[in-house]
mmCIF file of C-alpha atoms in Angstrom:
data_model
loop_
_atom_site.group_PDB
_atom_site.id
_atom_site.type_symbol
_atom_site.label_atom_id
_atom_site.label_comp_id
_atom_site.label_asym_id
_atom_site.label_seq_id
_atom_site.Cartn_x
_atom_site.Cartn_y
_atom_site.Cartn_z
ATOM 1 C CA MET A 1 -11.972 64.799 -11.315
ATOM 2 C CA ALA A 2 -12.363 60.791 -9.483
ATOM 3 C CA SER A 3 -10.211 58.311 -8.160
ATOM 4 C CA SER A 4 -10.633 54.611 -7.727
ATOM 5 C CA SER A 5 -9.090 52.665 -4.738
ATOM 6 C CA ARG A 6 -9.861 48.880 -3.959
ATOM 7 C CA VAL A 7 -11.690 47.734 -0.967
ATOM 8 C CA ILE A 8 -8.846 45.395 0.290
ATOM 9 C CA LEU A 9 -9.366 42.910 3.876
ATOM 10 C CA GLU A 10 -6.650 41.232 5.847
ATOM 11 C CA SER A 11 -7.898 37.853 5.029
ATOM 12 C CA GLY A 12 -5.498 36.303 8.109
ATOM 13 C CA GLY A 13 -1.389 37.082 8.354
ATOM 14 C CA ARG A 14 -0.316 38.464 5.429
ATOM 15 C CA ASN A 15 -2.762 37.749 2.490
ATOM 16 C CA ARG A 16 -4.908 40.114 1.068
ATOM 17 C CA GLU A 17 -8.176 39.691 -0.918
ATOM 18 C CA VAL A 18 -9.603 42.385 -3.438
ATOM 19 C CA VAL A 19 -13.061 42.148 -2.335
ATOM 20 C CA GLY A 20 -15.794 43.479 -5.156
ATOM 21 C CA SER A 21 -14.173 45.185 -8.030
ATOM 22 C CA PHE A 22 -13.357 49.182 -8.648
ATOM 23 C CA PHE A 23 -15.844 51.639 -6.097
ATOM 24 C CA ARG A 24 -14.927 55.085 -7.746
ATOM 25 C CA VAL A 25 -14.784 58.462 -5.198
ATOM 26 C CA SER A 26 -15.042 61.735 -5.316
ATOM 27 C CA SER A 27 -15.321 64.947 -3.643
ATOM 28 C CA LEU A 28 -16.481 68.300 -5.821
ATOM 29 C CA ASN A 29 -17.622 71.372 -4.302
ATOM 30 C CA VAL A 30 -20.454 72.573 -6.612
ATOM 31 C CA GLY A 31 -20.492 76.794 -5.664
ATOM 32 C CA THR A 32 -24.696 75.377 -5.741
ATOM 33 C CA LEU A 33 -26.870 72.333 -7.194
ATOM 34 C CA THR A 34 -29.727 74.658 -8.011
ATOM 35 C CA GLY A 35 -29.802 74.271 -12.037
ATOM 36 C CA ASN A 36 -26.888 72.041 -11.737
ATOM 37 C CA PHE A 37 -28.181 68.548 -10.129
ATOM 38 C CA LEU A 38 -29.502 66.790 -13.639
ATOM 39 C CA GLU A 39 -25.966 68.052 -15.625
ATOM 40 C CA LEU A 40 -23.099 67.236 -12.688
ATOM 41 C CA VAL A 41 -25.761 63.915 -12.400
ATOM 42 C CA ASP A 42 -24.800 62.854 -16.302
ATOM 43 C CA GLU A 43 -21.597 63.752 -16.040
ATOM 44 C CA LEU A 44 -20.920 61.632 -12.639
ATOM 45 C CA LYS A 45 -22.454 58.596 -15.264
ATOM 46 C CA LYS A 46 -20.134 59.240 -18.161
ATOM 47 C CA ARG A 47 -17.144 59.193 -15.302
ATOM 48 C CA HIS A 48 -18.610 55.508 -13.647
ATOM 49 C CA VAL A 49 -18.440 57.674 -9.967
ATOM 50 C CA ASP A 50 -19.786 55.253 -7.305
ATOM 51 C CA ALA A 51 -20.688 58.157 -4.811
ATOM 52 C CA VAL A 52 -18.919 61.329 -4.815
ATOM 53 C CA CYS A 53 -19.683 63.919 -2.290
ATOM 54 C CA VAL A 54 -20.144 67.652 -2.315
ATOM 55 C CA GLN A 55 -19.746 70.685 -0.593
ATOM 56 C CA GLU A 56 -21.958 73.873 -0.874
ATOM 57 C CA THR A 57 -24.959 72.592 -1.988
ATOM 58 C CA LYS A 58 -26.641 75.399 -1.199
ATOM 59 C CA TRP A 59 -29.859 73.598 -0.685
ATOM 60 C CA LYS A 60 -31.924 73.722 3.456
ATOM 61 C CA GLY A 61 -33.335 71.019 4.797
ATOM 62 C CA ALA A 62 -32.203 67.069 5.233
ATOM 63 C CA LYS A 63 -33.848 65.497 2.592
ATOM 64 C CA THR A 64 -32.896 63.794 0.012
ATOM 65 C CA LYS A 65 -33.722 63.512 -3.911
ATOM 66 C CA GLU A 66 -32.819 61.133 -6.781
ATOM 67 C CA ALA A 67 -32.110 61.531 -10.097
ATOM 68 C CA ASN A 68 -30.977 58.961 -13.322
ATOM 69 C CA GLY A 69 -29.604 56.374 -11.668
ATOM 70 C CA PHE A 70 -28.158 58.182 -8.285
ATOM 71 C CA LYS A 71 -29.484 58.791 -4.934
ATOM 72 C CA LEU A 72 -28.437 62.375 -3.277
ATOM 73 C CA TRP A 73 -29.045 62.488 0.908
ATOM 74 C CA TYR A 74 -28.255 66.382 1.392
ATOM 75 C CA SER A 75 -28.348 68.430 4.785
ATOM 76 C CA GLY A 76 -28.405 72.385 4.713
ATOM 77 C CA VAL A 77 -29.874 74.824 6.787
ATOM 78 C CA VAL A 78 -30.002 78.017 5.179
ATOM 79 C CA THR A 79 -31.089 78.252 1.849
ATOM 80 C CA ASN A 80 -28.160 79.811 -0.640
ATOM 81 C CA LYS A 81 -25.468 78.976 1.740
ATOM 82 C CA ASN A 82 -23.290 75.825 2.240
ATOM 83 C CA GLY A 83 -24.319 72.817 2.527
ATOM 84 C CA VAL A 84 -22.811 68.908 1.574
ATOM 85 C CA GLY A 85 -24.420 65.811 -0.178
ATOM 86 C CA ILE A 86 -22.924 62.538 -0.367
ATOM 87 C CA MET A 87 -25.047 60.865 -3.883
ATOM 88 C CA LEU A 88 -24.821 57.161 -4.636
ATOM 89 C CA GLY A 89 -25.543 55.311 -7.591
ATOM 90 C CA THR A 90 -28.727 53.410 -7.379
ATOM 91 C CA HIS A 91 -26.772 50.509 -7.532
ATOM 92 C CA LEU A 92 -25.308 51.272 -3.700
ATOM 93 C CA ARG A 93 -28.266 53.062 -2.536
ATOM 94 C CA ASN A 94 -29.513 49.300 -1.068
ATOM 95 C CA ASN A 95 -26.276 49.598 1.138
ATOM 96 C CA VAL A 96 -26.654 52.551 2.961
ATOM 97 C CA VAL A 97 -27.113 51.637 6.495
ATOM 98 C CA GLU A 98 -26.772 54.550 8.443
ATOM 99 C CA VAL A 99 -26.918 58.736 7.273
ATOM 100 C CA ASN A 100 -25.961 61.557 10.011
ATOM 101 C CA ARG A 101 -26.272 65.126 9.436
ATOM 102 C CA PHE A 102 -24.789 67.687 11.373
ATOM 103 C CA GLY A 103 -25.540 70.761 9.815
ATOM 104 C CA ASP A 104 -24.807 72.538 6.945
ATOM 105 C CA ARG A 105 -20.932 72.000 6.694
ATOM 106 C CA VAL A 106 -20.759 67.794 7.743
ATOM 107 C CA MET A 107 -22.137 64.271 6.733
ATOM 108 C CA MET A 108 -21.502 60.811 7.322
ATOM 109 C CA ILE A 109 -22.796 57.715 5.494
ATOM 110 C CA LYS A 110 -22.927 54.020 6.799
ATOM 111 C CA LEU A 111 -22.351 51.491 3.516
ATOM 112 C CA VAL A 112 -22.222 47.664 3.320
ATOM 113 C CA LEU A 113 -20.067 46.522 1.083
ATOM 114 C CA ASP A 114 -19.841 42.734 0.578
ATOM 115 C CA VAL A 115 -18.078 42.652 4.550
ATOM 116 C CA VAL A 116 -16.380 45.888 4.616
ATOM 117 C CA VAL A 117 -18.219 48.356 6.414
ATOM 118 C CA VAL A 118 -17.562 52.047 4.044
ATOM 119 C CA ASN A 119 -17.724 55.330 5.891
ATOM 120 C CA LEU A 120 -19.039 58.462 3.352
ATOM 121 C CA VAL A 121 -17.851 61.864 5.141
ATOM 122 C CA SER A 122 -18.921 65.079 3.235
ATOM 123 C CA ALA A 123 -17.191 67.912 5.227
ATOM 124 C CA TYR A 124 -16.907 71.975 4.593
ATOM 125 C CA ALA A 125 -15.101 74.304 5.618
ATOM 126 C CA PRO A 126 -14.795 77.387 4.101
ATOM 127 C CA HIS A 127 -12.540 80.262 6.230
ATOM 128 C CA ALA A 128 -12.290 83.038 4.141
ATOM 129 C CA GLY A 129 -14.536 86.172 6.141
ATOM 130 C CA LEU A 130 -14.694 84.083 9.440
ATOM 131 C CA GLY A 131 -13.646 84.352 12.759
ATOM 132 C CA ASP A 132 -10.786 82.660 14.550
ATOM 133 C CA GLY A 133 -13.534 80.984 16.482
ATOM 134 C CA GLU A 134 -15.774 80.096 13.614
ATOM 135 C CA LYS A 135 -13.140 78.340 12.186
ATOM 136 C CA LYS A 136 -12.140 76.324 14.712
#
């Protein structure tokens, strides 16, 4: 479910240094968040995930929701269809400097971690049963 990576900066020449510790990021097609939001939060906490990009939330609106130490930014146009979101642990939510929503299929959150800027993008691109124009 989660993959971990280190944030690495070039500090001149070939020298590298690790900034901070591990930053665990995951991406998950949830099918729907209705009735599953708290269960998802509990799993993320258990697995020590810092950030997760979720697809197919099926929630309408461009809003936020908080629960048990996580904050979700989400974007959806039609109830029960598509929708994307990005969830961050509370230790990261104050690092958010920008949120961009592009309909119900793409959104981006910009975080500042120490001296590094991280762009998290959640994208949902279903293609089953769609015409070529919509796929593009």
